Each structure stands twice: as C-alpha cells, then as structure tokens.
Tab-separated table of C-alpha atoms and ligand atoms in Angstrom:
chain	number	residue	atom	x	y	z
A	10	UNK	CA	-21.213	-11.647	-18.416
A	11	UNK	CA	-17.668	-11.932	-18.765
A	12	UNK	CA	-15.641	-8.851	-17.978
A	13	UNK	CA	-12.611	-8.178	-20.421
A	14	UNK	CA	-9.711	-7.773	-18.466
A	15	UNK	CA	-7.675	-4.536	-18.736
A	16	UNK	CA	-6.133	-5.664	-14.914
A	17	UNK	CA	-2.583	-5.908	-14.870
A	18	UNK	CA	-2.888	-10.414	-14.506
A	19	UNK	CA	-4.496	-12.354	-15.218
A	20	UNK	CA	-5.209	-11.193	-18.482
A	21	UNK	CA	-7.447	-12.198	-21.704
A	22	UNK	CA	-6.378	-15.705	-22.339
A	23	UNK	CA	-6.737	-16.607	-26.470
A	24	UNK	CA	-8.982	-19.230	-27.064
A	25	UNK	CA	-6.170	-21.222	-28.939
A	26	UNK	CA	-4.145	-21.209	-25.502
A	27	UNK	CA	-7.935	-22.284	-23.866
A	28	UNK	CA	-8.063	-25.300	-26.519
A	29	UNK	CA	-4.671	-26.319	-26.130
A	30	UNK	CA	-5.533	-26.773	-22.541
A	31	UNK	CA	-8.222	-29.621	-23.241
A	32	UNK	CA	-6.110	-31.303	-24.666
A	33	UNK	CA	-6.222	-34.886	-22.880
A	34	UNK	CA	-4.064	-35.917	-20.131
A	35	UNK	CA	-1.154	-37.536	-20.008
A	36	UNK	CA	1.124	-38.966	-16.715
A	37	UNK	CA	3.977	-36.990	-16.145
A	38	UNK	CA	6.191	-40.158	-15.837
A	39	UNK	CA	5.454	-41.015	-19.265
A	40	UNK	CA	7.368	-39.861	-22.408
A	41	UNK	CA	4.467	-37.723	-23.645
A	42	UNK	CA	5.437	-35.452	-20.501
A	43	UNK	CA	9.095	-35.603	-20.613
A	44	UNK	CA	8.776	-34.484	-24.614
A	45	UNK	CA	6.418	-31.612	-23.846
A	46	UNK	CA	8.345	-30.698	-21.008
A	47	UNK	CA	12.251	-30.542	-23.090
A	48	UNK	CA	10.600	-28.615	-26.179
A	49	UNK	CA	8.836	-26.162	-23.344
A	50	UNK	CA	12.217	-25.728	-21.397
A	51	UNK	CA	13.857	-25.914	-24.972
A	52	UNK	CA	11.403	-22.653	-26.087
A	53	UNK	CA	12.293	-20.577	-23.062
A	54	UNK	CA	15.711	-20.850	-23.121
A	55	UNK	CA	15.209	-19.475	-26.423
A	56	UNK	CA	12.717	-16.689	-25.043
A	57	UNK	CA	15.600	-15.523	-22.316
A	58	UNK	CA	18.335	-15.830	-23.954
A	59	UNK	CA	19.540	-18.367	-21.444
A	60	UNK	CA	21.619	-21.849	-21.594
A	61	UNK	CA	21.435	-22.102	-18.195
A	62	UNK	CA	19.083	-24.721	-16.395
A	63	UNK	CA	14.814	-23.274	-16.773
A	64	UNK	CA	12.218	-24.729	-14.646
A	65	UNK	CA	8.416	-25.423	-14.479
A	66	UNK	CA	7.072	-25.264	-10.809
A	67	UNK	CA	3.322	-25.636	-10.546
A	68	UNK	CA	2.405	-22.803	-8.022
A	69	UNK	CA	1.991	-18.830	-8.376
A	70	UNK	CA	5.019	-16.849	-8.851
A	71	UNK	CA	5.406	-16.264	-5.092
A	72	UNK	CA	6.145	-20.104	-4.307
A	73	UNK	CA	9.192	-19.908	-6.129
A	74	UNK	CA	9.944	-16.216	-5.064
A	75	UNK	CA	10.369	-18.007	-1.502
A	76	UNK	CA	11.810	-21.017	-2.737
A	77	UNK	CA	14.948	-18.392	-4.194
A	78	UNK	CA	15.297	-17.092	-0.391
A	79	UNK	CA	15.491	-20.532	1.098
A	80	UNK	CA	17.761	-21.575	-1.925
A	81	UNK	CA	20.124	-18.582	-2.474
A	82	UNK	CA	20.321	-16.429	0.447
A	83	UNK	CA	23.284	-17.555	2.763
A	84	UNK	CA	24.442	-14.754	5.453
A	85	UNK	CA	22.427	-11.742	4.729
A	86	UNK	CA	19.659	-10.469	2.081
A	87	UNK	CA	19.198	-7.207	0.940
A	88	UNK	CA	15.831	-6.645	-0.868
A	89	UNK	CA	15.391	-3.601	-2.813
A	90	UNK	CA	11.772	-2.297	-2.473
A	91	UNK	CA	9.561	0.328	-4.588
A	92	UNK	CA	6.511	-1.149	-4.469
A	93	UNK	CA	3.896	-3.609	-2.761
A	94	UNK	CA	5.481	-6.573	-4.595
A	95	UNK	CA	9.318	-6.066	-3.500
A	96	UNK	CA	7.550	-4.649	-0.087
A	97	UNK	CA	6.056	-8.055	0.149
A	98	UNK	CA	9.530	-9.835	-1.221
A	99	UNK	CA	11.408	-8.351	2.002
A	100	UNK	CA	8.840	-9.582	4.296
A	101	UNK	CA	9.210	-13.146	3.064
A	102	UNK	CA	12.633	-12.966	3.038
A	103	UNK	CA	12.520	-12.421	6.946
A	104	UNK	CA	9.335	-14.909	7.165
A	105	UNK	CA	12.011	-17.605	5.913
A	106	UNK	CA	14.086	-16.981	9.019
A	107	UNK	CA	16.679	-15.095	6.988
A	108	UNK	CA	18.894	-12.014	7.915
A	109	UNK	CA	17.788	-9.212	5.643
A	110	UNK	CA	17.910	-5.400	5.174
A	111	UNK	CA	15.061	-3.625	2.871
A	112	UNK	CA	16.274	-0.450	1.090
A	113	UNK	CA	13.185	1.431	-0.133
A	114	UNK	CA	12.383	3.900	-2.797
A	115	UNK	CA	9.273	5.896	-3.026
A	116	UNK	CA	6.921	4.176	-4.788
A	117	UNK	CA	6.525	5.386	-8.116
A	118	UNK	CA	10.439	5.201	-8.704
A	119	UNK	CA	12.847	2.843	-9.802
A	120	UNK	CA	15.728	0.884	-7.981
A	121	UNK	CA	18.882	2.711	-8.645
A	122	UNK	CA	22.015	1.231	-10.126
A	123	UNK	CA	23.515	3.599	-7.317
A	124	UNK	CA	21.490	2.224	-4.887
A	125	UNK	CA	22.463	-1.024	-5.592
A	126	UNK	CA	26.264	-0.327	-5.600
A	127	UNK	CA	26.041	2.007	-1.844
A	128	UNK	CA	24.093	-1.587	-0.162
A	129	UNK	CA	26.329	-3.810	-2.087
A	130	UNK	CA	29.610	-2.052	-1.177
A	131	UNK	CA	29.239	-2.773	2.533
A	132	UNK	CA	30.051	-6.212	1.744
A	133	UNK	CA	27.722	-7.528	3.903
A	134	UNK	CA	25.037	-9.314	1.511
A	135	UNK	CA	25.329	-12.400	-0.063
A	136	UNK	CA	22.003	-12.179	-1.891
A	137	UNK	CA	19.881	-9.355	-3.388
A	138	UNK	CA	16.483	-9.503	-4.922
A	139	UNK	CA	14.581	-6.753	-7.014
A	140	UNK	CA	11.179	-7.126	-9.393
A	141	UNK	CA	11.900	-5.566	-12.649
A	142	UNK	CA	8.403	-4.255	-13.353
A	143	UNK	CA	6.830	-3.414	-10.009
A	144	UNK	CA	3.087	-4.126	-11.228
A	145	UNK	CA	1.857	-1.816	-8.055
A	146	UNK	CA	3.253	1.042	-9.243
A	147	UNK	CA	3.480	0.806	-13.208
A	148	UNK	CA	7.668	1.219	-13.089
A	149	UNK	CA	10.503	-0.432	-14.792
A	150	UNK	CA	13.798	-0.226	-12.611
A	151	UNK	CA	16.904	0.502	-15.161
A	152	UNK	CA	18.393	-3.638	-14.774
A	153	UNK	CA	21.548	-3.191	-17.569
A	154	UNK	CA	22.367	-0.114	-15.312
A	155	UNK	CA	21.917	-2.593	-12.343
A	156	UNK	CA	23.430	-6.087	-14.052
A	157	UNK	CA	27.025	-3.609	-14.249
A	158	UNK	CA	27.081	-2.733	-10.767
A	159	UNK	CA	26.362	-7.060	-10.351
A	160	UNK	CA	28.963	-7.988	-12.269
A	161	UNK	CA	31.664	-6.141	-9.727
A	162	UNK	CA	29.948	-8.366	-6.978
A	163	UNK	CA	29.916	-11.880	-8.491
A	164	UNK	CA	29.252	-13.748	-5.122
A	165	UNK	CA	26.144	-11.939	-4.600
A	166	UNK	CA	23.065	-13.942	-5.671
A	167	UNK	CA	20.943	-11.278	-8.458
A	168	UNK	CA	17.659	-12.742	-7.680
A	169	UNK	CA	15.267	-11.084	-10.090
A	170	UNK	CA	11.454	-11.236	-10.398
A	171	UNK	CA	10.250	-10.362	-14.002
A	172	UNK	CA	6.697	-11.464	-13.202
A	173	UNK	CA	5.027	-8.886	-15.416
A	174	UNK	CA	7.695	-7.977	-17.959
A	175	UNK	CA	9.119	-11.304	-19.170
A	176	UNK	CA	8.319	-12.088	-22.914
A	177	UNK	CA	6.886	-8.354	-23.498
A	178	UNK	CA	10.524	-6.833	-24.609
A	179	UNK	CA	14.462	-8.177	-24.375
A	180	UNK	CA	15.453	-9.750	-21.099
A	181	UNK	CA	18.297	-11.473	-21.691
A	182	UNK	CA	19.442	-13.512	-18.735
A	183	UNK	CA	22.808	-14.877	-19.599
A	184	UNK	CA	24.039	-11.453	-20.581
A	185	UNK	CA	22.768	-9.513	-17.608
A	186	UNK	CA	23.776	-12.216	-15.374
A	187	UNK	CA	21.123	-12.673	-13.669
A	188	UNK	CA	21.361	-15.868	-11.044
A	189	UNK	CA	17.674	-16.533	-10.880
A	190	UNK	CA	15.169	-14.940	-12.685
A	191	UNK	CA	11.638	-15.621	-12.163
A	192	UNK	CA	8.099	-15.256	-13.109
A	193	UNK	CA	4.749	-16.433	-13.188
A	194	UNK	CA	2.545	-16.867	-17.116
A	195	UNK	CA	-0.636	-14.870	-15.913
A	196	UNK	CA	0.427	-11.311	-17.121
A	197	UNK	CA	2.825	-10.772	-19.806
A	198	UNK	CA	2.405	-14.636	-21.032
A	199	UNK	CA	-0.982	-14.053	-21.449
A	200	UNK	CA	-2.139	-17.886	-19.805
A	201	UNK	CA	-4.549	-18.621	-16.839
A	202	UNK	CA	-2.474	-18.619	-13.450
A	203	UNK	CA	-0.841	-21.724	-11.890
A	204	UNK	CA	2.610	-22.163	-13.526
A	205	UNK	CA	5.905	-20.217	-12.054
A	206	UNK	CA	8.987	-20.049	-14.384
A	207	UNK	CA	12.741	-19.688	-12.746
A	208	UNK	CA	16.108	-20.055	-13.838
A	209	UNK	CA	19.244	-20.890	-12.152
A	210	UNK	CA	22.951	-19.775	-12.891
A	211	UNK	CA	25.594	-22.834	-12.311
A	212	UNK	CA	26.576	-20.743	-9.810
A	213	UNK	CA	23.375	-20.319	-8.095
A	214	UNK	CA	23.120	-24.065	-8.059
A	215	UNK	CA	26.357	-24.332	-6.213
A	216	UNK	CA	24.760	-21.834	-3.380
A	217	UNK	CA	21.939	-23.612	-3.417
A	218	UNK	CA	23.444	-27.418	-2.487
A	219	UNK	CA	25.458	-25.680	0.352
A	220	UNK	CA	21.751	-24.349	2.178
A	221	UNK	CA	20.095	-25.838	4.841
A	222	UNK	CA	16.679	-25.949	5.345
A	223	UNK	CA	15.378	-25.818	1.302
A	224	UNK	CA	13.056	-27.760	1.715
A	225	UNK	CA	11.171	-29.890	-0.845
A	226	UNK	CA	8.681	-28.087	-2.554
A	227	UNK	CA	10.747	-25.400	-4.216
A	228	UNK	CA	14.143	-27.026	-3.447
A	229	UNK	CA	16.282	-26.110	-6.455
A	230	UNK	CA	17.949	-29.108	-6.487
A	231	UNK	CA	15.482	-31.553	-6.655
A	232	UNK	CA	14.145	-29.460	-9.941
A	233	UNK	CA	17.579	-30.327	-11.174
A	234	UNK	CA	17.856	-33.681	-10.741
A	235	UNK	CA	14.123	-33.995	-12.560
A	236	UNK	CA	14.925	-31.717	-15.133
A	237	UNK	CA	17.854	-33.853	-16.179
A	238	UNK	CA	15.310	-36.668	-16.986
A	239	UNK	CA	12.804	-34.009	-18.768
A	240	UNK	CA	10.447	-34.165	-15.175
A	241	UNK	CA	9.599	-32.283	-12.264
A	242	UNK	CA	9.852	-33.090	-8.839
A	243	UNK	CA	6.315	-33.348	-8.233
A	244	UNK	CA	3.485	-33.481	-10.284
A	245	UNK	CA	2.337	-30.567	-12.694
A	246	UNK	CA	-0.022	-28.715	-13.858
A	247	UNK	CA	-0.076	-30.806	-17.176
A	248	UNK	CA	-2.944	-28.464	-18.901
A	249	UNK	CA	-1.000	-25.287	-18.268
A	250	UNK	CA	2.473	-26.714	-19.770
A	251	UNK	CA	0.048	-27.649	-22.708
A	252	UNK	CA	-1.158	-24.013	-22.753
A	253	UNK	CA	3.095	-22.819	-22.678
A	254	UNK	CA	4.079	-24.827	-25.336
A	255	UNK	CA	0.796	-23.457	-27.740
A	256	UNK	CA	1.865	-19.856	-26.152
A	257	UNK	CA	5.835	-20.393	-26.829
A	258	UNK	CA	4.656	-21.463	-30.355
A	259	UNK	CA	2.598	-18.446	-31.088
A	260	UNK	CA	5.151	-16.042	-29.424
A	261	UNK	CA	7.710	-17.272	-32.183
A	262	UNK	CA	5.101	-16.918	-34.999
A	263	UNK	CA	4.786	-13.119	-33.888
A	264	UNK	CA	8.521	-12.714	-33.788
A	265	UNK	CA	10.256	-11.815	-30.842
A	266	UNK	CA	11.325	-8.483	-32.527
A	267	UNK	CA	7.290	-7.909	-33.406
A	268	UNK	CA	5.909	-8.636	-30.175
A	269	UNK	CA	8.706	-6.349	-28.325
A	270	UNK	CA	7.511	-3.734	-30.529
A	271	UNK	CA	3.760	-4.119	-29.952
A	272	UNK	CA	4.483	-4.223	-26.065
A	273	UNK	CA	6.391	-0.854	-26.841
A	274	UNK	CA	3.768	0.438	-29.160
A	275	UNK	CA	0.698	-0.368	-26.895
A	276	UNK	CA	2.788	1.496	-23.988
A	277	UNK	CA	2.891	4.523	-25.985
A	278	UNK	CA	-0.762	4.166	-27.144
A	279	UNK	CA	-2.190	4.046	-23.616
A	280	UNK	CA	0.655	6.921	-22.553
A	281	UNK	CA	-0.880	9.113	-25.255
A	282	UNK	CA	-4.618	9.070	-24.377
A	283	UNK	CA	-4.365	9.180	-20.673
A	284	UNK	CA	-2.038	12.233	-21.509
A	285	UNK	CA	-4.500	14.035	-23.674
A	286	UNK	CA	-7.488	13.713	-21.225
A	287	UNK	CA	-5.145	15.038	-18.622
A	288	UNK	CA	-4.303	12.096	-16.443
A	289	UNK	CA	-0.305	12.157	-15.719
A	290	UNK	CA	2.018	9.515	-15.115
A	291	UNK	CA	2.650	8.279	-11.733
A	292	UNK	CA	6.191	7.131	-12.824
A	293	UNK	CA	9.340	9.449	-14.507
A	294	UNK	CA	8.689	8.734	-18.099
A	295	UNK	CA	11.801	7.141	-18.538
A	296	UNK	CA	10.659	4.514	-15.964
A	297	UNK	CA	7.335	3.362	-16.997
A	298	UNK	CA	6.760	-0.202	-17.792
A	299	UNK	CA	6.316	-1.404	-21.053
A	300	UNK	CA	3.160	-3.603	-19.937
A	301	UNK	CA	1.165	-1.475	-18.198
A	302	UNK	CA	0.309	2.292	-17.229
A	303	UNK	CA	-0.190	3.457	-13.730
A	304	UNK	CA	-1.319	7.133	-14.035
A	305	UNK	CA	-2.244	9.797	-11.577
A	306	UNK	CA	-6.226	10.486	-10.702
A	307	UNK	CA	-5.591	13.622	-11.764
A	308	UNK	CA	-8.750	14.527	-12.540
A	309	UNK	CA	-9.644	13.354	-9.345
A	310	UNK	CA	-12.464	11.788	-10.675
A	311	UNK	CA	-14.085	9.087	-8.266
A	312	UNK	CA	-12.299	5.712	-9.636
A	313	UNK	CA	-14.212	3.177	-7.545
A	314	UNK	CA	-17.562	4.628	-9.336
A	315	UNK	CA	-15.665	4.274	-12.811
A	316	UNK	CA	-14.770	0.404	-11.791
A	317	UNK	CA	-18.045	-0.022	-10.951
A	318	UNK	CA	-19.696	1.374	-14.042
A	319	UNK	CA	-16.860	0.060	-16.381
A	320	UNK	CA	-17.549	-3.463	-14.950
A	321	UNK	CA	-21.455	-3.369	-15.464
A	322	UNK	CA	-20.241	-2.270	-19.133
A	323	UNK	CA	-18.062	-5.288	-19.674
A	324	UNK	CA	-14.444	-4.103	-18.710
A	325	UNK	CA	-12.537	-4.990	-15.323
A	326	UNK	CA	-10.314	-2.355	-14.675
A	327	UNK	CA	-8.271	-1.147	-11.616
A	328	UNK	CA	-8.457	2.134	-9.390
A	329	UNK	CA	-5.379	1.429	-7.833
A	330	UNK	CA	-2.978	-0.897	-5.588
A	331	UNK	CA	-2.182	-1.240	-1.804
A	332	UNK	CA	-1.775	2.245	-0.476
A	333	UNK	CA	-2.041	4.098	-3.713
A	334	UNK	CA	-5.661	3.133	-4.474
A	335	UNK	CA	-7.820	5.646	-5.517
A	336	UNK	CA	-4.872	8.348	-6.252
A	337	UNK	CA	-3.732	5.794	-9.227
A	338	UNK	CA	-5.564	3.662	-11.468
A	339	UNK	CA	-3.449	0.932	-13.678
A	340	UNK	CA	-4.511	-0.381	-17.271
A	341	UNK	CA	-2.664	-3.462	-18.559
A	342	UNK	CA	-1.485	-3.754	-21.933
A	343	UNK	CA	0.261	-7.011	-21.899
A	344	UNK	CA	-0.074	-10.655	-23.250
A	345	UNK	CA	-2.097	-11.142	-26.699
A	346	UNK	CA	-3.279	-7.570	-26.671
A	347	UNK	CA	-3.657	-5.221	-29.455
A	348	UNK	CA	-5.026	-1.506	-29.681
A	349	UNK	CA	-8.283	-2.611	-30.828
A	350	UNK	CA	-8.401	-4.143	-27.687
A	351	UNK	CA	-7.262	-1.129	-25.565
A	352	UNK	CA	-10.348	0.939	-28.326
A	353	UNK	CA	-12.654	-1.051	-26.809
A	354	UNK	CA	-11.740	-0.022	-23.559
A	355	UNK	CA	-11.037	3.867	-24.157
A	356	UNK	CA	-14.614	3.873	-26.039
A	357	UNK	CA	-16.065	2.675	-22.715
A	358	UNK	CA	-14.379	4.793	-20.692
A	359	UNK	CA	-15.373	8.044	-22.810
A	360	UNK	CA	-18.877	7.361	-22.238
A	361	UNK	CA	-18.854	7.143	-18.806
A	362	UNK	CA	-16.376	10.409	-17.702
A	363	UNK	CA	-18.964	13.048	-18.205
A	364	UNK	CA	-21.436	11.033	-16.486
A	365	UNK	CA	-18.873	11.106	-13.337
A	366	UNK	CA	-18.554	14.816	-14.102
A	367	UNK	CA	-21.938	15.716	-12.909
B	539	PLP	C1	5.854	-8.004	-9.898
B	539	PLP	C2	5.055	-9.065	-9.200
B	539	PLP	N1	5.708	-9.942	-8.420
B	539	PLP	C3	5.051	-10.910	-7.783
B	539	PLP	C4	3.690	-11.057	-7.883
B	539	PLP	C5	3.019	-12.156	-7.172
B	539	PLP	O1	2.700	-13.133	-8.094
B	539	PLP	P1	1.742	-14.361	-7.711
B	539	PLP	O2	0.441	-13.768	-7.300
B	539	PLP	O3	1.696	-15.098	-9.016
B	539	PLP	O4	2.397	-15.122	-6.624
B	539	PLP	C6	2.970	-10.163	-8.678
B	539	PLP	C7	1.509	-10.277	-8.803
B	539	PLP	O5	0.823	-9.396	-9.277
B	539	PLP	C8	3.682	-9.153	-9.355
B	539	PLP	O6	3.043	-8.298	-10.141
C-alpha cells in the first residue's frame, strides 16, 4: 500500500510530473539536452526573480550546500543555526576544512536581522549561510529584514538555503541579494529527489575563481563554463530535468500569484485545526513557515502510536525531528497539495485520537 505523504519531502509527486519522467532518453551532449536544459534554466530565472547565472546539479540539496562552502567561503564562515538543518550546515562548513563560528538560536525561533548585523559587525566573516525555512522546526527566519542588514556588508557571501520554501511564496533573489541561493525539488517542487538547484551572483563567481581546493563535483565554475553551452559538467539526471520542465510548466499555469496564495491558504488551514483540537505552535506565529506546521504535542498524546496507526491507515506522517521528536510532530503542506488533500488526512487523524485517549 502506498502511504500518502503528509512528511515535510519528499512529497506526493503528480502523475503528470511521473509521466513526464518516462519520457525517453536523450544524451546530454546532444541538442535535445542543451534545449531542455536553456528553457529549464530559462523557467527558473523566471520563478526567482533572478538574471543571474541558475544551475542544475544532479545530487541532493546538501552536495551543493558543500559545494557553496568550498566555493564561497574565503577567511572565515559564520553559520547561523536554529535548527538540525543549519546545525548540520555549520558542521560541514568545518568538515570542509574551513574557519567558522555557529551562532545559534533556540530551535523553534528565527535568525534575527539583529543577529545577523552583531556577527557581521565584527568584520571578521567573509561568508554567512542561513536556511530560510528550517524544515526541523516548522520556522521561517524574517530574510527582507536580513537581505538589509546584507546589503551594508556587500563582501560577505549571503549563502541561503531555501530547500523547503522555494516556489511556495515570493523569493526574489536579485532583489534580496542573495549570492547563492539553493535548494533541492523534493519538498516545495513537489518532484522525486535527485536534482539540487543554486544560483550564483557575478560576484559570487568572482569569489569563487579566487578558491582553492573547489573541487570538481560542485565546482562553481565548471557549472559556468557548461552552462554557457546549455550543459552541465557532468552528466544528469535527464528524467528529473524532464520532470522540472513539466513542473515549471504547471507552476506557470497555476500562476505564481495563485500558488503563493494556496501555500498561504493551506498554512492557515492546517494552523486552524491543530489550533482547535488544542495542539499549539512550536514557532511565534509570525515565524511559521508557509509549507509546513510543526506544532507542540500538547496533548501529549503518544505520537509514535499515531505514526504507526496513521501509516497502517494510508498516511505517512511525522512525530517529530532530531531532538524534538515526540514533543513536536510536523505536517507538510507543500508542492501540488490542496485541502482536500490535507481532509483526507485530518479525517484519519480524527478517527484515531480517541482511540489513543483510552
Ligand atoms: C532546510 C533543509 N536544508 C537541507 C536539507 C537537506 O536536503 P537533502 O537531503 O536534499 O540534502 C533539508 C532536508 O530535509 C532541509 O529541509
């Protein structure tokens, strides 16, 4: 039986995006490639707001998370950390041999456009990296309030990961500045995992021809040379650029504007009946992520038994990440979802809570 995802990535792939991925090969030295691969880079520009230089590297989001530390980060990192995901960012950033300081929030909170200015005002970074939506924790750090404080510090590197919020409301990457903003197509894209997405700023470019020991994998400038003839360095995960270019196509048929709003919609939807059977938010309101809810067991109901029972129903659902497990549960509504999906789900759920009760 297949279980319906309500995890926060993957997610529910459409069976459109599962078609376009049959469709049959083609050599990525051949024109078929390097015309799927301009109108795909040629869509997300479009998607982020970007004329700068977007990549496809075939690998999870985390190849190319390391592949911005070996790239971008010169003297010193800081890595701002409020959850498992920047947590984990920080210890790459020292696994890569690099210099770097971790300043850490509680988890549940955001990073602080204060925060950001105290580290940055030492002058002794030349890089910083933050995640956007920290998927462990269901929070969504403020990044215009951030991007101002950046723009005062143009030689440091903003190295953002927007793995789970990218495509579910406006992140415009020119305009905030960012230098490299990446992500992975599993979560808010809505596609089967395997393809990372990054951009980089001319100026992150520059940094990145200066650095020693890049590498060849993820080295930034060997996905610029191969972008300029509509390739990538090495060879791709054809199927899943099919599955973009049907997903790019069907994000523009929703709207932009539209699909924002459902995002924001199906946020509110899954905030208001988690409220109303008394389960609270683990985040300030005014930081919860607009793809998925991480609320409070405060019912303190036995989660692992609800998983359990919720999967033999049909539904996989999570009780909770790293070190919060158990005191937090998370339900994803991100991708193609709509509330009849999330119905589904809260009709499931209803069933089993008084038998839980006993
Ligand atoms: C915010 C965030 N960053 C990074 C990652 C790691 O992505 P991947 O597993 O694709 O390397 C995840 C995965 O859940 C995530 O949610």
């Amino acid at each position: 039986m297949h279980k319906k995802l309500f995890i926060p990535g993957p997610v529910e792939v459409h069976p459109d995006i599962l078609k376009a991925m049959s469709s049959p090969m083609i050599g990525h030295r051949m024109k078929e490639y390097a015309d799927l691969h301009s109108r795909v880079t040629a869509g997300l520009k479009k998607l982020l707001f970007t004329d700068s230089k977007v990549f496809l590297a075939t690998s999870s989001a985390f190849g190319v998370m390391e592949g911005a530390i070996r790239n971008l980060v010169g003297t010193r990192c800081v890595n701002f950390c409020n959850g498992a995901f920047s947590d984990k960012w920080h210890d790459v950033t020292l696994r890569c041999g690099k210099q770097a300081d971790a300043i850490r929030f509680d988890w549940g909170m955001p990073v602080t456009a204060e925060a950001v200015e105290k580290a940055l005002a030492s002058g002794k970074y030349d890089s910083m990296t933050m995640i956007h939506n920290e998927t462990s924790t269901g929070v969504m750090s403020p990044i215009t309030e951030i991007a101002e404080v950046m723009r005062r510090y143009p030689d440091v590197m903003f190295i953002v990961d927007t793995v789970s919020s990218m495509s579910a409301l406006k992140i415009p990457v020119d305009e905030l500045g960012i230098d490299s903003c990446i992500f992975g197509v599993q979560k808010a894209f809505a596609l089967p995992p395997g393809l990372a997405v990054f951009t980089t700023s001319e100026k992150a470019l520059k940094r990145a021809s200066t650095m020693e020991g890049r590498g060849y994998y993820f080295d930034f400038i060997e996905f610029a040379a191969n972008d300029a003839k509509h390739n990538t360095p090495s060879t791709p995960c054809i199927s899943l650029i099919y599955a973009l270019d049907c997903q790019l196509e069907r994000m523009f048929a929703e709207g932009l504007e539209n699909r924002w709003a459902r995002h924001n919609d199906l946020a509110n939807y899954v905030r208001y009946w988690l409220t109303e059977r008394g389960f609270d938010s683990f985040p300030p309101l005014a930081y919860r992520s607009q793809t998925l809810t991480c609320s409070r067991n405060s019912r303190r109901i036995d989660l692992a038994a609800l998983k359990k029972k919720l999967g033999e129903t049909g539904f996989a659902f999570d009780d909770g990440y790293g070190k919060i497990k158990g005191e937090t549960f998370r339900i994803a509504h991100m991708g193609d979802m709509q509330r009849s999906d999330l119905d589904e789900l809260f009709a499931a759920i209803t069933h089993i809570l008084p038998e839980l009760a006993k």
